[in-house]
Each structure stands twice: as C-alpha cells, then as structure tokens.
C-alpha cells in the first residue's frame, strides 16, 4: 500500500484546484486502484469526485470496489443510475456487481438493473441477489471455465480459450455432466501432459470440495482454510454447478466479520470507522454506555440495602472491586474461548452439554485457587476479622463459578438461536457479572456477619 505524505496530498490538491486534467491523469496512472481508493480517504467529496471522473471506466470500476462502504455510497449517490450501470457495473465481475448493488436502496437497485445492456449479466445479478449476502450463494461469482466430461481434450482446449476471454483469473476448470452437475476438476497440468486423451472424464479429478449455496460464510471460510483452496465451486441442493467463490472474496468477508465482532465485543452497537462523523460514532457507542450507567445505579441501590453492614465493617467495602472485577474477567475469558471455538470450528453447537461440563471443572479449579489466595491474604492482613475473610473468599468462589457458567452458556445459547455470539464477550457479560457478583457478595456477607456476630 502506497503511503501519502502531506506534501504529496498538497500537490494533488493543488492539481485539483487548477483543474489540471492532464497532470491529474498522469498522477493517477501510476497508482494501483487500491492506492487511489486510499487517496480518496484523504480528500473531501468534491476533490474525490473530480479525480474519479478522470479515470477510465475499468479502473473506475476497480476503485469503487476498493472504497469502504460509506465512501462508495457517497460517490454513487451523486451519479445517475444509468451511468452506474453502463460505466461501472459493466466492468465488474458479477459477484462484485452484486455486492455493490446490495448496498443500494431497493428503488435504486431496480433502476440500475433496468439500464444494464447485457441481458445475461443482468440475469446473473438478479439470480445472485436472491441469496442472503452472508451465504455462499451471496458471495459467489458466475465467471468460471466449465467443460463437459464427455468432451475430448482438443474440444476442451478450444472451449476454454473462448471462455477465458471473459475471465480475469483462471483458478480451476470445472467439469460437469449433461445435466450441469459438478463431476470433477480438470487440472491444468493435464492439458499439457495428456493433450490427446479422448475424454475429459478420464483425466479429471473426481469428488471436488464443493459448498452448497445456502452454506453460511463462516463455514465456507473454514473449508478454504482446511483444504488450502484458492477457489471453491458452489452447487445447489442436487449438485448442479452454480458458481465459484475465490479466496480473496472470503478473506474480505472474514475481515469485515472480524471487525464487526470486535466492535460488538467492545460495546459498539453498529459498524463505524475512525473517519466516521462524530454523530455516527456517538450513536454507536452510547447505548451500552447508558446501560452501564443504569447498571451502576442498580449497584448503588444494592449497596444501599447493605449500608449498615458496610458502616459497621468498613473492610467489606474494600473488596467490592475485587469481586466485580474478577467476575467480569472470568466471564469474558470463558465467553472468548467459546466464541473463538465457534468461529474456527473447533467447537460445535452440538457439544453444548460437554462444553458446559468442561467449563464447570475449569471454573472449580480457578475458583479454588483464587478464593484460596484471597482467604490466605485476609487471614494475614485481617487477623481479627474472620467474618470478612470467610465472606470474601466464599463470595469470590461463587462469583467465579457463576461467571464461568454464564460466560460459557450465553454465547452457546446465542449461537443456537442464530444471534452473533460475539455479543457475549463484551459489556453484556461484564455488566451481568458486576450486578450478580455484588448481589452474591452482599448476601454471603450478611450471612457470615450474622453467624460470627451472634
């Protein structure tokens, strides 16, 4: 990725201000589409639009797909639907065209589709728009080389040459039967080593790794990693070849999903970037912050019911942060392990009971070590206050066990009901453990203070 320093940006702005088209084109001609997209982030909308109009249509189409969603929407919002269709959509692969159109309003989608001259391309786009964008069908493209298993090698080579003219990258050659069902993959090496073989089916590799169109993207990504693939065919429920997914498409989707999960785990309710407006960032952050305020108010109410005991035994108040903080940390650790396991495929939702049992054992070990440590510490530091010592140690044991079970149970439950389990690694777990931990501490302290003071 090219780095743009302030001197370079000032020079570009000066060229734009002078409206020096020839110089601007020379500057852009040396840049990769991804670098041009990066440059646009440092310019205002008017400056970016001026440069964008100087690009040739093919480069402009590549640049528009490199932009982040917000910048892309800003540029497209000022363009007529006919221009978008004829100058950009025509130069995109079908899967990229679908990604772009999915970001637009329903009304804009229909208008753009009506202006696409290539009826076959428009039909492919409409077909792909039917799939959920988070499934293999929503991510696949239809540009691929397909040959029939009954063709001879010369026939195959001739057909491949014709099909390849419309395709930028050739990863695999897919072999189908007369019903368009996927039968195998033809290694390109065979075209060189066995050019005279009579039938393709004699040299093709059978049983290729394929994925169904309704498979979630997370599972597709795991298959790419497991089998070290650069492309994967997509089939329907009876095995007919529909399209293919490439590794770059999967990586883009995984990156976007990881960013969403990270923000969700951090208590940010919607997808925002550092360069988004102050209002957008505030709206994304404020919901969980408000929930945190309400949880703090609830905590103060709980403590108010314990006011007399706190006043009589001030040492109890010293351990409130330890109880809450430890519970939050334990809960986040447990939930993070489960969420990671669900994401990378090492944990299946069918192992619900097994994972809960395993975490209970881990929780018991952690709780024993932590409560034992604080018990010994308090015996030494508070030798004459056994009620506080036993209250803190017992409360910590119970809180750690509760946090472990909650941190495991919540993401597994969310996954089971098809809600993003990353929600369980953020403020939800922290706040739940803070409140419940405080309730546990208050009641256990009351119990032991009553026992040892009588």
XYZ file of C-alpha atoms in Angstrom:
454
model
C 0.000 0.000 0.000
C 1.411 3.388 -1.035
C 1.818 5.953 1.740
C 0.670 9.518 1.005
C 2.538 12.189 2.977
C 1.278 15.738 3.450
C 3.484 17.147 0.660
C 2.032 14.677 -1.849
C -1.534 15.424 -0.737
C -0.933 19.174 -1.030
C 0.398 18.663 -4.558
C -2.683 16.619 -5.504
C -4.980 19.290 -4.026
C -3.112 21.951 -5.982
C -3.618 19.992 -9.217
C -7.323 19.604 -8.432
C -7.665 23.316 -7.631
C -6.083 24.230 -11.001
C -8.301 21.636 -12.721
C -5.212 20.327 -14.498
C -6.762 17.200 -16.032
C -3.626 16.045 -17.832
C -1.420 16.256 -14.747
C -4.079 14.594 -12.583
C -4.332 11.688 -15.040
C -0.551 11.266 -15.003
C -0.567 11.064 -11.207
C -3.410 8.547 -11.160
C -1.867 6.382 -13.891
C 0.989 5.435 -11.545
C -1.346 4.266 -8.782
C -2.994 0.900 -8.167
C -6.807 1.061 -7.762
C -6.405 0.221 -4.054
C -3.990 3.159 -3.673
C -6.419 5.504 -5.430
C -9.127 4.383 -3.012
C -6.732 5.082 -0.135
C -6.012 8.528 -1.565
C -9.729 9.347 -1.680
C -9.956 8.922 2.092
C -7.643 11.933 2.499
C -9.681 14.146 0.149
C -13.078 15.753 0.511
C -16.015 14.563 -1.599
C -15.674 17.257 -4.301
C -11.950 16.525 -4.733
C -12.555 12.767 -4.882
C -15.349 13.172 -7.450
C -13.120 15.306 -9.676
C -10.371 12.655 -9.718
C -12.849 9.840 -10.125
C -14.290 11.328 -13.311
C -10.810 11.309 -14.873
C -10.389 7.536 -14.542
C -11.071 5.158 -17.400
C -14.173 3.041 -16.833
C -12.354 -0.194 -15.995
C -10.089 1.466 -13.419
C -13.037 3.415 -12.000
C -14.931 0.145 -11.501
C -11.958 -1.380 -9.662
C -11.539 1.718 -7.500
C -15.193 1.840 -6.498
C -14.934 -1.712 -5.133
C -11.793 -0.836 -3.159
C -13.524 2.019 -1.337
C -15.107 1.390 2.033
C -18.892 1.202 2.067
C -19.531 4.771 3.261
C -17.191 6.393 0.727
C -18.631 4.232 -2.041
C -22.169 5.259 -1.123
C -21.212 8.961 -1.155
C -19.720 8.727 -4.636
C -22.604 6.711 -6.048
C -25.249 8.982 -4.530
C -24.295 11.771 -6.959
C -24.260 9.556 -10.059
C -27.246 8.809 -12.320
C -28.340 5.166 -12.251
C -27.683 4.880 -15.989
C -24.041 5.928 -15.524
C -23.551 3.447 -12.688
C -24.961 0.641 -14.815
C -23.165 1.354 -18.073
C -19.859 2.741 -16.879
C -19.214 0.653 -13.755
C -21.431 -2.442 -13.474
C -20.452 -3.497 -16.999
C -16.783 -3.653 -15.933
C -17.287 -5.604 -12.717
C -17.400 -9.340 -12.122
C -20.920 -10.452 -11.292
C -20.137 -11.075 -7.616
C -18.655 -7.582 -7.230
C -21.609 -6.060 -9.062
C -23.969 -7.847 -6.670
C -22.007 -6.582 -3.649
C -22.284 -3.016 -4.957
C -25.992 -3.229 -5.790
C -26.824 -4.808 -2.402
C -25.636 -1.643 -0.676
C -28.202 0.492 -2.510
C -31.874 1.136 -1.795
C -34.453 -1.122 -3.436
C -35.577 1.655 -5.761
C -32.007 2.390 -6.898
C -31.334 -1.331 -7.434
C -34.246 -1.706 -9.842
C -33.322 1.427 -11.770
C -29.682 0.350 -12.197
C -30.697 -3.160 -13.288
C -33.018 -1.686 -15.915
C -30.069 0.138 -17.506
C -27.729 -2.881 -17.838
C -27.389 -3.616 -21.552
C -26.011 -7.144 -21.158
C -29.158 -9.203 -20.542
C -27.157 -12.265 -19.473
C -25.166 -10.235 -16.921
C -28.346 -8.627 -15.584
C -29.932 -12.063 -15.234
C -26.917 -13.400 -13.340
C -27.018 -10.411 -10.984
C -30.740 -10.845 -10.331
C -30.200 -14.553 -9.626
C -27.429 -13.823 -7.106
C -29.420 -11.082 -5.383
C -31.865 -13.780 -4.274
C -29.262 -15.270 -1.941
C -28.538 -13.983 1.554
C -25.326 -11.934 1.425
C -23.881 -13.962 4.330
C -24.128 -17.260 2.454
C -22.008 -18.903 -0.234
C -24.643 -18.013 -2.837
C -24.469 -14.344 -1.929
C -20.683 -14.332 -2.236
C -20.172 -16.446 -5.348
C -19.431 -15.265 -8.864
C -20.517 -16.906 -12.091
C -17.344 -16.205 -14.111
C -15.604 -19.579 -14.433
C -14.466 -22.074 -17.037
C -16.820 -25.037 -17.355
C -16.315 -28.078 -19.622
C -18.309 -31.221 -20.251
C -16.950 -34.562 -19.071
C -17.648 -36.113 -22.491
C -15.594 -33.620 -24.474
C -12.266 -34.568 -25.998
C -9.166 -32.672 -24.955
C -8.993 -30.645 -28.212
C -12.659 -29.688 -27.816
C -11.976 -28.719 -24.217
C -8.993 -26.519 -25.084
C -10.951 -24.725 -27.806
C -13.875 -24.041 -25.462
C -11.582 -22.946 -22.654
C -9.934 -20.360 -24.896
C -13.307 -18.835 -25.715
C -14.492 -18.776 -22.100
C -11.196 -17.434 -20.750
C -11.554 -14.223 -22.790
C -14.242 -13.075 -20.348
C -12.431 -14.090 -17.158
C -9.654 -12.216 -15.347
C -8.268 -15.108 -13.293
C -8.471 -18.840 -14.029
C -8.098 -20.908 -10.869
C -9.726 -24.201 -11.820
C -11.543 -25.780 -14.763
C -14.815 -27.317 -13.587
C -16.191 -30.447 -15.209
C -19.947 -31.072 -15.436
C -22.187 -33.704 -16.965
C -25.041 -33.155 -19.393
C -27.310 -32.081 -16.525
C -24.775 -29.457 -15.363
C -23.986 -31.442 -12.229
C -20.456 -30.981 -10.948
C -18.412 -34.109 -11.688
C -14.847 -33.014 -11.095
C -11.999 -30.595 -11.673
C -9.628 -30.667 -14.629
C -6.031 -29.952 -13.568
C -4.426 -27.505 -15.982
C -1.329 -29.698 -15.948
C -3.296 -32.403 -17.791
C -3.770 -30.078 -20.755
C 0.000 -30.133 -21.212
C 0.873 -33.708 -20.236
C -2.140 -35.529 -21.771
C -3.272 -33.434 -24.732
C -4.504 -36.425 -26.737
C -6.736 -38.156 -24.177
C -10.104 -38.842 -25.758
C -12.404 -37.902 -22.888
C -12.106 -35.317 -20.143
C -13.665 -37.669 -17.609
C -10.674 -39.991 -17.914
C -8.233 -37.424 -16.515
C -10.365 -35.204 -14.295
C -10.098 -35.259 -10.505
C -13.357 -36.554 -9.083
C -15.160 -35.618 -5.834
C -14.004 -31.990 -5.649
C -14.582 -29.996 -2.465
C -17.747 -28.004 -3.084
C -20.169 -25.993 -0.987
C -23.932 -25.551 -1.212
C -25.357 -22.132 -1.973
C -27.069 -21.739 1.415
C -23.923 -22.515 3.452
C -23.008 -19.692 5.890
C -19.862 -17.763 5.020
C -18.184 -18.750 8.305
C -18.348 -22.411 7.287
C -17.088 -21.597 3.792
C -14.059 -19.822 5.273
C -13.275 -22.857 7.432
C -13.357 -25.103 4.341
C -10.962 -22.786 2.493
C -8.564 -22.976 5.442
C -8.967 -26.720 5.921
C -8.345 -27.699 2.290
C -5.931 -24.847 1.343
C -8.082 -23.733 -1.581
C -7.880 -20.636 -3.761
C -11.367 -21.162 -5.209
C -14.336 -23.384 -4.432
C -17.328 -24.379 -6.594
C -20.856 -23.642 -5.380
C -23.640 -26.112 -6.127
C -27.373 -26.332 -5.500
C -29.141 -28.980 -3.440
C -28.893 -31.605 -6.231
C -25.278 -30.885 -7.167
C -25.690 -28.588 -10.173
C -22.855 -26.087 -10.602
C -23.954 -22.517 -9.843
C -20.749 -20.544 -9.462
C -17.466 -20.275 -7.594
C -16.041 -18.408 -4.621
C -12.452 -17.154 -4.610
C -10.206 -16.856 -1.584
C -9.979 -13.045 -1.849
C -13.779 -12.810 -1.559
C -13.695 -14.976 1.562
C -10.857 -13.018 3.154
C -12.699 -9.726 2.618
C -15.793 -11.193 4.243
C -13.825 -12.661 7.163
C -12.104 -9.318 7.766
C -15.416 -7.448 7.776
C -16.950 -10.054 10.091
C -13.973 -9.834 12.469
C -14.255 -6.049 12.573
C -17.974 -6.282 13.379
C -17.359 -8.879 16.097
C -14.553 -6.816 17.650
C -16.736 -3.717 17.785
C -19.669 -5.679 19.160
C -17.438 -7.184 21.858
C -16.264 -3.659 22.707
C -19.802 -2.413 23.248
C -20.217 -0.614 19.907
C -23.689 -1.274 18.592
C -23.150 -0.578 14.872
C -20.357 -0.707 12.302
C -18.290 2.509 12.474
C -14.819 3.587 11.390
C -12.374 6.115 12.783
C -13.192 8.551 9.971
C -16.975 8.418 10.534
C -18.756 11.527 11.785
C -18.890 12.449 15.469
C -22.656 11.864 15.493
C -22.317 8.382 13.932
C -19.650 7.345 16.434
C -21.644 8.710 19.362
C -24.805 6.856 18.291
C -22.816 3.626 18.012
C -21.226 3.938 21.454
C -23.929 5.467 23.643
C -26.368 2.500 24.017
C -24.012 0.272 26.041
C -22.674 3.283 27.951
C -26.218 4.130 29.038
C -26.784 0.511 30.025
C -23.575 0.747 32.051
C -24.921 3.831 33.826
C -28.172 2.041 34.690
C -26.219 -0.963 35.970
C -24.177 1.401 38.159
C -27.385 2.880 39.557
C -28.669 -0.628 40.263
C -25.390 -1.465 42.001
C -25.739 1.600 44.212
C -29.265 0.527 45.132
C -27.993 -2.923 46.081
C -25.238 -1.405 48.230
C -27.761 0.893 49.909
C -29.522 -2.190 51.297
C -26.186 -3.184 52.815
C -25.353 0.249 54.198
C -25.494 -0.673 57.893
C -23.132 -3.630 57.480
C -20.691 -1.546 55.414
C -20.724 1.166 58.045
C -20.095 -1.367 60.805
C -17.426 -3.353 58.920
C -15.706 -0.964 56.509
C -13.265 -3.679 55.358
C -16.107 -5.270 53.366
C -16.185 -2.268 51.021
C -12.504 -2.707 50.168
C -13.178 -5.983 48.355
C -16.104 -4.872 46.173
C -13.789 -4.015 43.210
C -12.073 -7.423 43.517
C -15.376 -9.295 43.461
C -16.754 -7.355 40.475
C -13.511 -7.174 38.513
C -12.645 -10.857 38.920
C -16.147 -11.945 37.926
C -16.006 -9.779 34.813
C -12.576 -11.074 33.810
C -13.531 -14.721 34.317
C -16.746 -14.272 32.328
C -15.016 -12.583 29.414
C -12.313 -15.287 29.340
C -14.878 -18.087 29.273
C -17.015 -16.422 26.607
C -13.976 -15.539 24.465
C -12.876 -19.187 24.378
C -16.348 -20.323 23.337
C -16.748 -17.605 20.683
C -13.313 -18.408 19.261
C -14.124 -22.116 19.203
C -17.397 -21.497 17.377
C -15.633 -19.227 14.877
C -12.764 -21.562 13.982
C -14.825 -24.755 14.026
C -13.077 -26.383 16.992
C -16.334 -26.226 18.970
C -19.676 -27.436 17.616
C -23.024 -26.287 18.989
C -23.907 -29.985 19.358
C -21.244 -30.132 22.114
C -23.304 -27.769 24.281
C -23.518 -30.017 27.359
C -19.933 -31.232 27.035
C -18.554 -27.683 26.907
C -20.625 -26.582 29.915
C -19.338 -29.561 31.935
C -15.753 -28.839 30.896
C -16.012 -25.179 31.879
C -17.526 -26.103 35.251
C -14.409 -28.139 36.018
C -12.172 -25.276 34.860
C -14.267 -22.880 36.951
C -13.904 -25.067 40.036
C -10.122 -25.076 39.685
C -9.957 -21.317 39.098
C -12.386 -20.575 41.908
C -10.441 -22.760 44.349
C -7.119 -21.113 43.536
C -8.453 -17.533 43.596
C -10.603 -17.880 46.712
C -7.808 -19.776 48.470
C -5.363 -16.990 47.646
C -7.654 -14.225 48.939
C -8.504 -16.314 52.041
C -4.817 -16.659 52.980
C -4.202 -12.971 52.220
C -7.045 -11.865 54.509
C -6.003 -14.240 57.277
C -2.644 -12.481 57.309
C -3.842 -8.897 56.755
C -7.081 -9.079 58.788
C -6.212 -11.499 61.590
C -9.053 -10.399 63.877
C -11.825 -10.253 61.292
C -12.624 -13.834 60.276
C -16.171 -12.885 59.179
C -14.763 -10.639 56.445
C -12.130 -13.230 55.490
C -14.618 -16.058 55.002
C -17.202 -13.759 53.359
C -14.786 -12.502 50.711
C -13.324 -15.945 49.970
C -16.728 -17.646 49.722
C -18.178 -14.817 47.624
C -15.224 -14.918 45.248
C -15.603 -18.682 44.824
C -19.310 -18.349 43.992
C -18.780 -15.373 41.680
C -16.056 -17.158 39.698
C -18.288 -20.205 39.273
C -21.249 -18.074 38.194
C -19.132 -16.032 35.757
C -17.634 -19.172 34.212
C -21.028 -20.770 33.632
C -22.588 -17.531 32.344
C -19.625 -16.828 30.056
C -19.984 -20.281 28.537
C -23.756 -20.539 28.469
C -24.553 -17.172 26.889
C -22.501 -17.436 23.642
C -23.594 -21.054 23.132
C -27.228 -20.021 23.573
C -26.858 -17.023 21.251
C -25.289 -19.250 18.595
C -28.128 -21.729 18.961
C -30.761 -19.036 18.364
C -28.716 -17.520 15.497
C -27.578 -14.316 17.223
C -23.941 -13.239 16.921
C -22.210 -14.835 19.955
C -19.568 -12.058 19.966
C -22.162 -10.055 21.906
C -21.341 -12.287 24.872
C -17.691 -11.200 25.050
C -18.424 -7.528 25.691
C -20.284 -5.305 28.137
C -23.176 -7.744 28.448
C -21.020 -10.222 30.369
C -19.183 -7.508 32.306
C -22.363 -5.823 33.488
C -24.163 -9.088 34.289
C -21.265 -10.311 36.382
C -20.901 -6.979 38.179
C -24.541 -6.928 39.267
C -24.873 -10.614 40.135
C -21.456 -10.646 41.808
C -22.483 -7.755 44.014
C -25.734 -9.474 44.968
C -23.842 -12.668 45.851
C -21.320 -10.713 47.937
C -23.988 -8.779 49.824
C -25.992 -11.846 50.778
C -22.998 -14.016 51.713
C -21.515 -11.195 53.804
C -24.837 -10.715 55.600
C -24.975 -14.443 56.301
C -21.472 -14.726 57.789
C -21.656 -11.444 59.663
C -24.838 -12.704 61.291
C -23.219 -16.064 62.166
C -19.988 -14.660 63.621
C -21.564 -11.727 65.436
C -24.110 -13.872 67.299
